[in-house]
Amino acid sequence: MNRTNERGELAAGFTTFQQQTTVLLCIIIETGLGERMFDQLPLDGEGRSYYPKETGSRWDRAEVLVVVKAAPQPSAAYGDTVCVAGIRMRDTGPEWIRLYPIPFRSMEEYLKFTKYDLITVQVKPAMKDPRSESYIPDRSTIQAIMHLKPWKPRHRYVSPLSSQWTMCGILGAQREGREFPSLAVVRPREVRDFKLTLHQGWTPEQMQKLKVNLGQEDLFGDAPKVELLEAPRFEGKYSYFCEDVNCRGHFQGLLDWELVALERRLKHLDDSTAMSEIRKKFFTEMCAPDRRPLFFVGNQLKHPLAFSVIGVYRSQSPN
């Protein structure tokens, strides 16, 4: 079967499903069943900060609180994609899940979702990715059930996973050949700095990845892309100590989509003024000691020791 016919059959199969789920979603929202549905799942205890890689190709329904939307990155296979991470609700408690690939720039409007949305989606293990948290989403099945406002309603989902690893502990486990997570929550003992520099633009290799998919239908069946993904204006890196008593410090880049979004909102400002505003947001405000910040961290498939900060969370707030 050629790919055009295959896509046609898949699209036809999903039409009835989408009609049914749209009706169900309206009922869930109007009756408030969405929050109660997620509340039925256990959120207490430690959860599973690491678990063995699931095998098989069966699609399963996942209930996820989205906590991370990384900045779009060049991809040889997909053009430009976003990595989404969240907390999956299971009968055994919460655990991490990575949803990839998701082409946010080309997704239909009704399938878009934001951070701290509770969503349902069909997923299957990403067998080409050995990281246990990695799953392939069927983006046609994504349904946003409700949005959790800041910050206390979110704490009960994040806190069960927030005291199990230090950054030093993760890197030490990897070096010693022990099991370790590729996604985690770490609590900085001290955030020393947030340094911003001008982004140098895409490398020749990254540019080639973007050009390969330009002007042609992508692997998701979306319309041809007519513009290359714009490189970020700045790069930001955190310098911090984790809670390990012997920590000598970590220096990790911030890959949160919110950084890129803020850069674009400040495009009318000169570099120095824009940097000052960004630093105020991501260091002075988000990392103030009285906010007790948590870092969501994740590594790269090809470089397991290369962890980045992919989100910042306030574990202490007035509301």
PDB file of C-alpha atoms in Angstrom:
ATOM      1  CA  MET A   1       0.000   0.000   0.000  1.00  0.00           C
ATOM      2  CA  ASN A   2       1.453   3.393  -0.932  1.00  0.00           C
ATOM      3  CA  ARG A   3       1.723   6.108   1.706  1.00  0.00           C
ATOM      4  CA  THR A   4      -0.999   8.287   0.139  1.00  0.00           C
ATOM      5  CA  ASN A   5      -3.602   5.508   0.335  1.00  0.00           C
ATOM      6  CA  GLU A   6      -2.466   4.551   3.821  1.00  0.00           C
ATOM      7  CA  ARG A   7      -2.894   8.108   5.072  1.00  0.00           C
ATOM      8  CA  GLY A   8      -6.342   8.245   3.441  1.00  0.00           C
ATOM      9  CA  GLU A   9      -7.512   5.116   5.226  1.00  0.00           C
ATOM     10  CA  LEU A  10      -6.127   6.319   8.554  1.00  0.00           C
ATOM     11  CA  ALA A  11      -7.830   9.688   8.159  1.00  0.00           C
ATOM     12  CA  ALA A  12     -11.152   8.020   7.354  1.00  0.00           C
ATOM     13  CA  GLY A  13     -10.802   5.749  10.354  1.00  0.00           C
ATOM     14  CA  PHE A  14     -10.172   8.664  12.692  1.00  0.00           C
ATOM     15  CA  THR A  15     -13.159  10.715  11.442  1.00  0.00           C
ATOM     16  CA  THR A  16     -15.718   8.650  13.362  1.00  0.00           C
ATOM     17  CA  PHE A  17     -13.436   8.500  16.401  1.00  0.00           C
ATOM     18  CA  GLN A  18     -13.026  12.278  16.441  1.00  0.00           C
ATOM     19  CA  GLN A  19     -16.782  12.832  16.126  1.00  0.00           C
ATOM     20  CA  GLN A  20     -17.428  10.522  19.056  1.00  0.00           C
ATOM     21  CA  THR A  21     -14.686  11.998  21.227  1.00  0.00           C
ATOM     22  CA  THR A  22     -15.862  15.546  20.488  1.00  0.00           C
ATOM     23  CA  VAL A  23     -19.311  14.716  21.887  1.00  0.00           C
ATOM     24  CA  LEU A  24     -17.755  12.973  24.895  1.00  0.00           C
ATOM     25  CA  LEU A  25     -15.405  15.900  25.511  1.00  0.00           C
ATOM     26  CA  CYS A  26     -18.330  18.347  25.585  1.00  0.00           C
ATOM     27  CA  ILE A  27     -20.048  16.181  28.189  1.00  0.00           C
ATOM     28  CA  ILE A  28     -16.864  15.956  30.279  1.00  0.00           C
ATOM     29  CA  ILE A  29     -16.304  19.718  30.239  1.00  0.00           C
ATOM     30  CA  GLU A  30     -19.907  20.693  30.911  1.00  0.00           C
ATOM     31  CA  THR A  31     -20.365  18.271  33.787  1.00  0.00           C
ATOM     32  CA  GLY A  32     -16.941  18.725  35.377  1.00  0.00           C
ATOM     33  CA  LEU A  33     -16.134  15.035  34.976  1.00  0.00           C
ATOM     34  CA  GLY A  34     -12.666  15.859  33.652  1.00  0.00           C
ATOM     35  CA  GLU A  35     -11.186  16.836  36.983  1.00  0.00           C
ATOM     36  CA  ARG A  36     -12.915  13.991  38.823  1.00  0.00           C
ATOM     37  CA  MET A  37     -11.645  11.488  36.225  1.00  0.00           C
ATOM     38  CA  PHE A  38      -8.047  12.440  36.929  1.00  0.00           C
ATOM     39  CA  ASP A  39      -8.691  12.706  40.671  1.00  0.00           C
ATOM     40  CA  GLN A  40      -9.600   9.027  40.750  1.00  0.00           C
ATOM     41  CA  LEU A  41      -5.990   8.143  39.968  1.00  0.00           C
ATOM     42  CA  PRO A  42      -3.518   7.904  42.871  1.00  0.00           C
ATOM     43  CA  LEU A  43      -1.306  10.966  43.290  1.00  0.00           C
ATOM     44  CA  ASP A  44       0.161  10.186  46.694  1.00  0.00           C
ATOM     45  CA  GLY A  45       3.351   8.308  47.466  1.00  0.00           C
ATOM     46  CA  GLU A  46       6.565   8.501  45.518  1.00  0.00           C
ATOM     47  CA  GLY A  47       5.325   7.533  42.085  1.00  0.00           C
ATOM     48  CA  ARG A  48       7.769   5.995  39.617  1.00  0.00           C
ATOM     49  CA  SER A  49      10.678   8.278  38.744  1.00  0.00           C
ATOM     50  CA  TYR A  50      12.224   5.434  36.738  1.00  0.00           C
ATOM     51  CA  TYR A  51      10.713   2.309  35.206  1.00  0.00           C
ATOM     52  CA  PRO A  52      11.787  -0.385  32.705  1.00  0.00           C
ATOM     53  CA  LYS A  53      11.305   0.175  28.987  1.00  0.00           C
ATOM     54  CA  GLU A  54       7.901  -1.003  27.816  1.00  0.00           C
ATOM     55  CA  THR A  55       7.905  -3.217  24.729  1.00  0.00           C
ATOM     56  CA  GLY A  56       5.360  -3.907  22.022  1.00  0.00           C
ATOM     57  CA  SER A  57       3.526  -1.806  19.466  1.00  0.00           C
ATOM     58  CA  ARG A  58       0.062  -1.647  21.001  1.00  0.00           C
ATOM     59  CA  TRP A  59      -1.607   1.740  21.334  1.00  0.00           C
ATOM     60  CA  ASP A  60      -2.720   2.586  24.875  1.00  0.00           C
ATOM     61  CA  ARG A  61      -4.659   5.494  26.288  1.00  0.00           C
ATOM     62  CA  ALA A  62      -2.524   7.808  28.423  1.00  0.00           C
ATOM     63  CA  GLU A  63      -3.730  10.474  30.833  1.00  0.00           C
ATOM     64  CA  VAL A  64      -1.062  13.150  31.106  1.00  0.00           C
ATOM     65  CA  LEU A  65      -0.448  16.481  32.789  1.00  0.00           C
ATOM     66  CA  VAL A  66       1.716  18.417  30.318  1.00  0.00           C
ATOM     67  CA  VAL A  67       4.536  20.168  32.180  1.00  0.00           C
ATOM     68  CA  VAL A  68       7.161  20.690  29.453  1.00  0.00           C
ATOM     69  CA  LYS A  69       7.097  22.084  25.928  1.00  0.00           C
ATOM     70  CA  ALA A  70      10.656  22.319  24.686  1.00  0.00           C
ATOM     71  CA  ALA A  71      11.665  24.852  22.061  1.00  0.00           C
ATOM     72  CA  PRO A  72      11.324  23.578  18.455  1.00  0.00           C
ATOM     73  CA  GLN A  73      14.465  21.908  17.135  1.00  0.00           C
ATOM     74  CA  PRO A  74      15.621  20.892  13.618  1.00  0.00           C
ATOM     75  CA  SER A  75      14.913  17.250  12.762  1.00  0.00           C
ATOM     76  CA  ALA A  76      16.220  15.338   9.761  1.00  0.00           C
ATOM     77  CA  ALA A  77      13.095  13.164   9.635  1.00  0.00           C
ATOM     78  CA  TYR A  78      10.382  15.673  10.528  1.00  0.00           C
ATOM     79  CA  GLY A  79      11.694  19.156   9.737  1.00  0.00           C
ATOM     80  CA  ASP A  80      11.113  20.909  13.041  1.00  0.00           C
ATOM     81  CA  THR A  81       9.441  19.303  16.018  1.00  0.00           C
ATOM     82  CA  VAL A  82       8.707  19.867  19.688  1.00  0.00           C
ATOM     83  CA  CYS A  83       9.435  17.443  22.510  1.00  0.00           C
ATOM     84  CA  VAL A  84       6.644  17.389  25.086  1.00  0.00           C
ATOM     85  CA  ALA A  85       7.043  15.875  28.537  1.00  0.00           C
ATOM     86  CA  GLY A  86       4.446  15.291  31.177  1.00  0.00           C
ATOM     87  CA  ILE A  87       3.359  13.375  34.232  1.00  0.00           C
ATOM     88  CA  ARG A  88       1.382  10.285  33.288  1.00  0.00           C
ATOM     89  CA  MET A  89      -1.309   9.046  35.665  1.00  0.00           C
ATOM     90  CA  ARG A  90      -1.237   5.283  36.215  1.00  0.00           C
ATOM     91  CA  ASP A  91      -2.906   2.947  38.680  1.00  0.00           C
ATOM     92  CA  THR A  92       0.450   2.707  40.463  1.00  0.00           C
ATOM     93  CA  GLY A  93       0.797   6.491  40.686  1.00  0.00           C
ATOM     94  CA  PRO A  94       2.376   9.244  38.580  1.00  0.00           C
ATOM     95  CA  GLU A  95       5.369   8.703  36.295  1.00  0.00           C
ATOM     96  CA  TRP A  96       7.212  10.598  33.583  1.00  0.00           C
ATOM     97  CA  ILE A  97       6.392  10.353  29.876  1.00  0.00           C
ATOM     98  CA  ARG A  98       8.015  11.927  26.816  1.00  0.00           C
ATOM     99  CA  LEU A  99       5.800  12.520  23.755  1.00  0.00           C
ATOM    100  CA  TYR A 100       7.757  12.802  20.521  1.00  0.00           C
ATOM    101  CA  PRO A 101       7.494  13.824  17.756  1.00  0.00           C
ATOM    102  CA  ILE A 102       4.882  16.590  17.782  1.00  0.00           C
ATOM    103  CA  PRO A 103       5.064  19.221  14.995  1.00  0.00           C
ATOM    104  CA  PHE A 104       3.532  22.150  16.855  1.00  0.00           C
ATOM    105  CA  ARG A 105       3.918  24.646  14.011  1.00  0.00           C
ATOM    106  CA  SER A 106       1.719  22.550  11.734  1.00  0.00           C
ATOM    107  CA  MET A 107      -0.820  21.013  14.135  1.00  0.00           C
ATOM    108  CA  GLU A 108      -4.472  21.756  13.527  1.00  0.00           C
ATOM    109  CA  GLU A 109      -5.845  24.379  15.884  1.00  0.00           C
ATOM    110  CA  TYR A 110      -8.157  22.001  17.744  1.00  0.00           C
ATOM    111  CA  LEU A 111      -5.264  19.687  18.611  1.00  0.00           C
ATOM    112  CA  LYS A 112      -3.048  22.321  20.212  1.00  0.00           C
ATOM    113  CA  PHE A 113      -2.536  22.267  23.966  1.00  0.00           C
ATOM    114  CA  THR A 114      -0.613  24.234  26.532  1.00  0.00           C
ATOM    115  CA  LYS A 115       1.550  23.504  29.555  1.00  0.00           C
ATOM    116  CA  TYR A 116      -0.415  22.282  32.568  1.00  0.00           C
ATOM    117  CA  ASP A 117      -3.269  21.000  30.450  1.00  0.00           C
ATOM    118  CA  LEU A 118      -4.618  17.600  31.453  1.00  0.00           C
ATOM    119  CA  ILE A 119      -4.820  15.634  28.219  1.00  0.00           C
ATOM    120  CA  THR A 120      -5.678  12.157  26.988  1.00  0.00           C
ATOM    121  CA  VAL A 121      -3.795  10.651  24.052  1.00  0.00           C
ATOM    122  CA  GLN A 122      -3.131   7.271  22.469  1.00  0.00           C
ATOM    123  CA  VAL A 123       0.554   6.313  22.770  1.00  0.00           C
ATOM    124  CA  LYS A 124       2.875   3.420  22.019  1.00  0.00           C
ATOM    125  CA  PRO A 125       6.507   2.813  23.079  1.00  0.00           C
ATOM    126  CA  ALA A 126       9.145   4.473  20.888  1.00  0.00           C
ATOM    127  CA  MET A 127      11.128   1.350  20.083  1.00  0.00           C
ATOM    128  CA  LYS A 128      13.953   3.245  18.341  1.00  0.00           C
ATOM    129  CA  ASP A 129      14.511   5.216  21.538  1.00  0.00           C
ATOM    130  CA  PRO A 130      15.896   3.162  24.458  1.00  0.00           C
ATOM    131  CA  ARG A 131      14.769   5.735  27.032  1.00  0.00           C
ATOM    132  CA  SER A 132      11.912   4.198  28.984  1.00  0.00           C
ATOM    133  CA  GLU A 133       9.895   7.423  29.171  1.00  0.00           C
ATOM    134  CA  SER A 134       9.757   7.907  25.383  1.00  0.00           C
ATOM    135  CA  TYR A 135       6.449   7.232  23.621  1.00  0.00           C
ATOM    136  CA  ILE A 136       5.097   8.012  20.166  1.00  0.00           C
ATOM    137  CA  PRO A 137       1.794   9.924  20.370  1.00  0.00           C
ATOM    138  CA  ASP A 138      -1.058   9.546  17.923  1.00  0.00           C
ATOM    139  CA  ARG A 139      -1.686  13.269  17.713  1.00  0.00           C
ATOM    140  CA  SER A 140      -5.088  12.755  16.099  1.00  0.00           C
ATOM    141  CA  THR A 141      -6.323  11.449  19.455  1.00  0.00           C
ATOM    142  CA  ILE A 142      -5.072  14.299  21.676  1.00  0.00           C
ATOM    143  CA  GLN A 143      -7.854  15.782  23.763  1.00  0.00           C
ATOM    144  CA  ALA A 144      -7.356  18.601  26.255  1.00  0.00           C
ATOM    145  CA  ILE A 145      -9.644  17.889  29.222  1.00  0.00           C
ATOM    146  CA  MET A 146      -8.919  20.884  31.412  1.00  0.00           C
ATOM    147  CA  HIS A 147      -6.240  23.393  32.395  1.00  0.00           C
ATOM    148  CA  LEU A 148      -4.714  23.599  35.887  1.00  0.00           C
ATOM    149  CA  LYS A 149      -4.223  27.168  37.098  1.00  0.00           C
ATOM    150  CA  PRO A 150      -1.066  28.161  39.015  1.00  0.00           C
ATOM    151  CA  TRP A 151       0.200  26.930  41.329  1.00  0.00           C
ATOM    152  CA  LYS A 152      -1.344  24.904  44.151  1.00  0.00           C
ATOM    153  CA  PRO A 153      -3.618  22.782  41.904  1.00  0.00           C
ATOM    154  CA  ARG A 154      -0.458  21.607  40.129  1.00  0.00           C
ATOM    155  CA  HIS A 155       1.543  20.720  43.249  1.00  0.00           C
ATOM    156  CA  ARG A 156      -0.274  17.456  43.929  1.00  0.00           C
ATOM    157  CA  TYR A 157       0.791  16.136  40.513  1.00  0.00           C
ATOM    158  CA  VAL A 158       4.426  17.300  40.642  1.00  0.00           C
ATOM    159  CA  SER A 159       5.326  16.745  44.303  1.00  0.00           C
ATOM    160  CA  PRO A 160       5.266  12.895  44.275  1.00  0.00           C
ATOM    161  CA  LEU A 161       8.176  12.924  41.799  1.00  0.00           C
ATOM    162  CA  SER A 162      10.106  15.879  43.182  1.00  0.00           C
ATOM    163  CA  SER A 163      12.311  14.353  45.900  1.00  0.00           C
ATOM    164  CA  GLN A 164      13.701  11.194  44.326  1.00  0.00           C
ATOM    165  CA  TRP A 165      16.780  12.351  42.410  1.00  0.00           C
ATOM    166  CA  THR A 166      19.543  14.918  42.549  1.00  0.00           C
ATOM    167  CA  MET A 167      21.329  15.967  39.376  1.00  0.00           C
ATOM    168  CA  CYS A 168      24.560  14.511  40.729  1.00  0.00           C
ATOM    169  CA  GLY A 169      22.743  11.264  41.518  1.00  0.00           C
ATOM    170  CA  ILE A 170      21.461  10.923  37.955  1.00  0.00           C
ATOM    171  CA  LEU A 171      24.859  11.581  36.374  1.00  0.00           C
ATOM    172  CA  GLY A 172      26.570   9.261  38.868  1.00  0.00           C
ATOM    173  CA  ALA A 173      24.169   6.423  38.101  1.00  0.00           C
ATOM    174  CA  GLN A 174      24.782   6.827  34.377  1.00  0.00           C
ATOM    175  CA  ARG A 175      28.557   6.776  34.765  1.00  0.00           C
ATOM    176  CA  GLU A 176      28.395   3.680  36.982  1.00  0.00           C
ATOM    177  CA  GLY A 177      26.150   1.784  34.578  1.00  0.00           C
ATOM    178  CA  ARG A 178      23.138   1.826  36.886  1.00  0.00           C
ATOM    179  CA  GLU A 179      19.576   2.580  35.848  1.00  0.00           C
ATOM    180  CA  PHE A 180      18.743   6.279  35.678  1.00  0.00           C
ATOM    181  CA  PRO A 181      15.882   8.428  34.366  1.00  0.00           C
ATOM    182  CA  SER A 182      16.080  10.564  31.246  1.00  0.00           C
ATOM    183  CA  LEU A 183      13.449  12.901  32.704  1.00  0.00           C
ATOM    184  CA  ALA A 184      13.366  14.093  36.286  1.00  0.00           C
ATOM    185  CA  VAL A 185      12.553  16.854  38.764  1.00  0.00           C
ATOM    186  CA  VAL A 186      15.566  18.170  40.687  1.00  0.00           C
ATOM    187  CA  ARG A 187      15.571  20.772  43.428  1.00  0.00           C
ATOM    188  CA  PRO A 188      18.452  23.274  43.254  1.00  0.00           C
ATOM    189  CA  ARG A 189      20.078  23.988  46.590  1.00  0.00           C
ATOM    190  CA  GLU A 190      21.185  27.299  45.109  1.00  0.00           C
ATOM    191  CA  VAL A 191      20.642  28.863  41.684  1.00  0.00           C
ATOM    192  CA  ARG A 192      23.766  30.948  41.225  1.00  0.00           C
ATOM    193  CA  ASP A 193      23.143  32.586  37.860  1.00  0.00           C
ATOM    194  CA  PHE A 194      21.275  32.609  34.571  1.00  0.00           C
ATOM    195  CA  LYS A 195      23.568  33.681  31.749  1.00  0.00           C
ATOM    196  CA  LEU A 196      22.300  34.875  28.390  1.00  0.00           C
ATOM    197  CA  THR A 197      24.314  35.075  25.183  1.00  0.00           C
ATOM    198  CA  LEU A 198      23.405  35.786  21.578  1.00  0.00           C
ATOM    199  CA  HIS A 199      22.452  32.657  19.647  1.00  0.00           C
ATOM    200  CA  GLN A 200      24.924  31.983  16.836  1.00  0.00           C
ATOM    201  CA  GLY A 201      22.256  30.692  14.464  1.00  0.00           C
ATOM    202  CA  TRP A 202      21.673  27.195  13.141  1.00  0.00           C
ATOM    203  CA  THR A 203      24.746  25.123  12.341  1.00  0.00           C
ATOM    204  CA  PRO A 204      25.174  23.944   8.725  1.00  0.00           C
ATOM    205  CA  GLU A 205      24.000  20.476   9.817  1.00  0.00           C
ATOM    206  CA  GLN A 206      20.868  21.897  11.466  1.00  0.00           C
ATOM    207  CA  MET A 207      20.142  24.101   8.459  1.00  0.00           C
ATOM    208  CA  GLN A 208      20.347  21.096   6.157  1.00  0.00           C
ATOM    209  CA  LYS A 209      17.832  19.240   8.304  1.00  0.00           C
ATOM    210  CA  LEU A 210      15.398  22.132   7.993  1.00  0.00           C
ATOM    211  CA  LYS A 211      15.884  22.500   4.232  1.00  0.00           C
ATOM    212  CA  VAL A 212      15.249  18.817   3.506  1.00  0.00           C
ATOM    213  CA  ASN A 213      11.583  19.163   4.435  1.00  0.00           C
ATOM    214  CA  LEU A 214      11.036  22.648   3.034  1.00  0.00           C
ATOM    215  CA  GLY A 215       8.443  22.899   0.275  1.00  0.00           C
ATOM    216  CA  GLN A 216       7.189  19.337   0.510  1.00  0.00           C
ATOM    217  CA  GLU A 217       4.564  17.450   2.453  1.00  0.00           C
ATOM    218  CA  ASP A 218       6.094  16.216   5.699  1.00  0.00           C
ATOM    219  CA  LEU A 219       5.920  12.705   7.149  1.00  0.00           C
ATOM    220  CA  PHE A 220       2.809  13.632   9.137  1.00  0.00           C
ATOM    221  CA  GLY A 221       0.872  14.441   5.972  1.00  0.00           C
ATOM    222  CA  ASP A 222       0.767  18.160   6.778  1.00  0.00           C
ATOM    223  CA  ALA A 223       0.880  20.896   4.174  1.00  0.00           C
ATOM    224  CA  PRO A 224       4.300  21.889   2.811  1.00  0.00           C
ATOM    225  CA  LYS A 225       6.349  24.225   5.000  1.00  0.00           C
ATOM    226  CA  VAL A 226       7.176  27.490   3.239  1.00  0.00           C
ATOM    227  CA  GLU A 227       9.445  29.038   5.880  1.00  0.00           C
ATOM    228  CA  LEU A 228      12.476  27.755   7.732  1.00  0.00           C
ATOM    229  CA  LEU A 229      12.298  27.567  11.500  1.00  0.00           C
ATOM    230  CA  GLU A 230      13.792  30.765  12.891  1.00  0.00           C
ATOM    231  CA  ALA A 231      16.751  30.299  15.215  1.00  0.00           C
ATOM    232  CA  PRO A 232      16.341  31.642  18.765  1.00  0.00           C
ATOM    233  CA  ARG A 233      17.624  35.129  19.495  1.00  0.00           C
ATOM    234  CA  PHE A 234      19.415  34.188  22.708  1.00  0.00           C
ATOM    235  CA  GLU A 235      20.741  31.159  24.551  1.00  0.00           C
ATOM    236  CA  GLY A 236      20.219  30.872  28.297  1.00  0.00           C
ATOM    237  CA  LYS A 237      22.120  28.676  30.765  1.00  0.00           C
ATOM    238  CA  TYR A 238      21.581  28.055  34.467  1.00  0.00           C
ATOM    239  CA  SER A 239      24.423  27.697  36.942  1.00  0.00           C
ATOM    240  CA  TYR A 240      23.291  25.907  40.091  1.00  0.00           C
ATOM    241  CA  PHE A 241      24.091  23.485  42.891  1.00  0.00           C
ATOM    242  CA  CYS A 242      21.788  20.487  43.360  1.00  0.00           C
ATOM    243  CA  GLU A 243      20.962  19.045  46.783  1.00  0.00           C
ATOM    244  CA  ASP A 244      23.800  16.502  46.719  1.00  0.00           C
ATOM    245  CA  VAL A 245      26.120  17.405  49.592  1.00  0.00           C
ATOM    246  CA  ASN A 246      29.168  16.932  47.356  1.00  0.00           C
ATOM    247  CA  CYS A 247      27.770  18.857  44.371  1.00  0.00           C
ATOM    248  CA  ARG A 248      30.388  20.947  42.585  1.00  0.00           C
ATOM    249  CA  GLY A 249      27.843  22.722  40.427  1.00  0.00           C
ATOM    250  CA  HIS A 250      25.952  22.256  37.166  1.00  0.00           C
ATOM    251  CA  PHE A 251      25.840  24.472  34.068  1.00  0.00           C
ATOM    252  CA  GLN A 252      22.878  23.560  31.865  1.00  0.00           C
ATOM    253  CA  GLY A 253      21.068  25.211  28.979  1.00  0.00           C
ATOM    254  CA  LEU A 254      17.395  26.173  29.198  1.00  0.00           C
ATOM    255  CA  LEU A 255      15.342  24.660  26.360  1.00  0.00           C
ATOM    256  CA  ASP A 256      11.907  25.789  27.507  1.00  0.00           C
ATOM    257  CA  TRP A 257       9.596  27.048  24.755  1.00  0.00           C
ATOM    258  CA  GLU A 258       8.619  29.919  27.074  1.00  0.00           C
ATOM    259  CA  LEU A 259      12.123  31.351  26.679  1.00  0.00           C
ATOM    260  CA  VAL A 260      11.769  31.517  22.891  1.00  0.00           C
ATOM    261  CA  ALA A 261       8.235  32.909  23.183  1.00  0.00           C
ATOM    262  CA  LEU A 262       9.422  35.688  25.505  1.00  0.00           C
ATOM    263  CA  GLU A 263      12.292  36.499  23.145  1.00  0.00           C
ATOM    264  CA  ARG A 264       9.813  37.011  20.329  1.00  0.00           C
ATOM    265  CA  ARG A 265       7.556  39.213  22.444  1.00  0.00           C
ATOM    266  CA  LEU A 266      10.583  41.408  23.193  1.00  0.00           C
ATOM    267  CA  LYS A 267      11.761  41.668  19.586  1.00  0.00           C
ATOM    268  CA  HIS A 268      11.153  45.441  19.616  1.00  0.00           C
ATOM    269  CA  LEU A 269      13.798  45.891  22.343  1.00  0.00           C
ATOM    270  CA  ASP A 270      17.547  46.097  21.835  1.00  0.00           C
ATOM    271  CA  ASP A 271      19.637  43.091  22.902  1.00  0.00           C
ATOM    272  CA  SER A 272      20.755  44.519  26.245  1.00  0.00           C
ATOM    273  CA  THR A 273      17.257  45.555  27.340  1.00  0.00           C
ATOM    274  CA  ALA A 274      15.716  42.281  26.158  1.00  0.00           C
ATOM    275  CA  MET A 275      18.335  40.263  28.052  1.00  0.00           C
ATOM    276  CA  SER A 276      17.579  42.235  31.199  1.00  0.00           C
ATOM    277  CA  GLU A 277      13.854  41.478  30.915  1.00  0.00           C
ATOM    278  CA  ILE A 278      14.462  37.781  30.254  1.00  0.00           C
ATOM    279  CA  ARG A 279      16.852  37.486  33.184  1.00  0.00           C
ATOM    280  CA  LYS A 280      14.289  39.175  35.428  1.00  0.00           C
ATOM    281  CA  LYS A 281      11.701  36.559  34.438  1.00  0.00           C
ATOM    282  CA  PHE A 282      13.794  33.371  34.519  1.00  0.00           C
ATOM    283  CA  PHE A 283      16.201  34.223  37.332  1.00  0.00           C
ATOM    284  CA  THR A 284      14.979  37.005  39.620  1.00  0.00           C
ATOM    285  CA  GLU A 285      11.327  35.879  39.631  1.00  0.00           C
ATOM    286  CA  MET A 286      11.272  32.167  38.838  1.00  0.00           C
ATOM    287  CA  CYS A 287      14.386  31.281  40.848  1.00  0.00           C
ATOM    288  CA  ALA A 288      13.859  33.461  43.913  1.00  0.00           C
ATOM    289  CA  PRO A 289      14.758  31.389  47.015  1.00  0.00           C
ATOM    290  CA  ASP A 290      11.325  31.933  48.573  1.00  0.00           C
ATOM    291  CA  ARG A 291       9.720  30.326  45.495  1.00  0.00           C
ATOM    292  CA  ARG A 292      11.704  27.116  46.118  1.00  0.00           C
ATOM    293  CA  PRO A 293      12.169  26.455  42.387  1.00  0.00           C
ATOM    294  CA  LEU A 294      12.301  22.989  40.874  1.00  0.00           C
ATOM    295  CA  PHE A 295      13.995  22.195  37.570  1.00  0.00           C
ATOM    296  CA  PHE A 296      12.504  19.774  35.081  1.00  0.00           C
ATOM    297  CA  VAL A 297      15.534  18.212  33.381  1.00  0.00           C
ATOM    298  CA  GLY A 298      15.916  15.908  30.396  1.00  0.00           C
ATOM    299  CA  ASN A 299      18.731  14.405  28.361  1.00  0.00           C
ATOM    300  CA  GLN A 300      19.469  13.860  24.677  1.00  0.00           C
ATOM    301  CA  LEU A 301      19.032  10.533  22.942  1.00  0.00           C
ATOM    302  CA  LYS A 302      22.506  10.549  21.388  1.00  0.00           C
ATOM    303  CA  HIS A 303      24.192  12.131  24.422  1.00  0.00           C
ATOM    304  CA  PRO A 304      22.784  10.570  27.628  1.00  0.00           C
ATOM    305  CA  LEU A 305      24.969  12.712  29.905  1.00  0.00           C
ATOM    306  CA  ALA A 306      23.896  15.955  28.209  1.00  0.00           C
ATOM    307  CA  PHE A 307      21.034  17.075  30.435  1.00  0.00           C
ATOM    308  CA  SER A 308      19.275  20.412  29.973  1.00  0.00           C
ATOM    309  CA  VAL A 309      16.768  22.356  32.018  1.00  0.00           C
ATOM    310  CA  ILE A 310      13.517  21.993  30.084  1.00  0.00           C
ATOM    311  CA  GLY A 311      11.248  23.798  32.530  1.00  0.00           C
ATOM    312  CA  VAL A 312      11.175  25.726  35.806  1.00  0.00           C
ATOM    313  CA  TYR A 313       8.519  25.099  38.429  1.00  0.00           C
ATOM    314  CA  ARG A 314       7.573  27.116  41.521  1.00  0.00           C
ATOM    315  CA  SER A 315       7.009  24.724  44.401  1.00  0.00           C
ATOM    316  CA  GLN A 316       6.175  27.539  46.808  1.00  0.00           C
ATOM    317  CA  SER A 317       3.679  30.234  45.892  1.00  0.00           C
ATOM    318  CA  PRO A 318       0.999  32.381  47.529  1.00  0.00           C
ATOM    319  CA  ASN A 319      -1.825  30.837  45.478  1.00  0.00           C
TER     320      ASN A 319
END
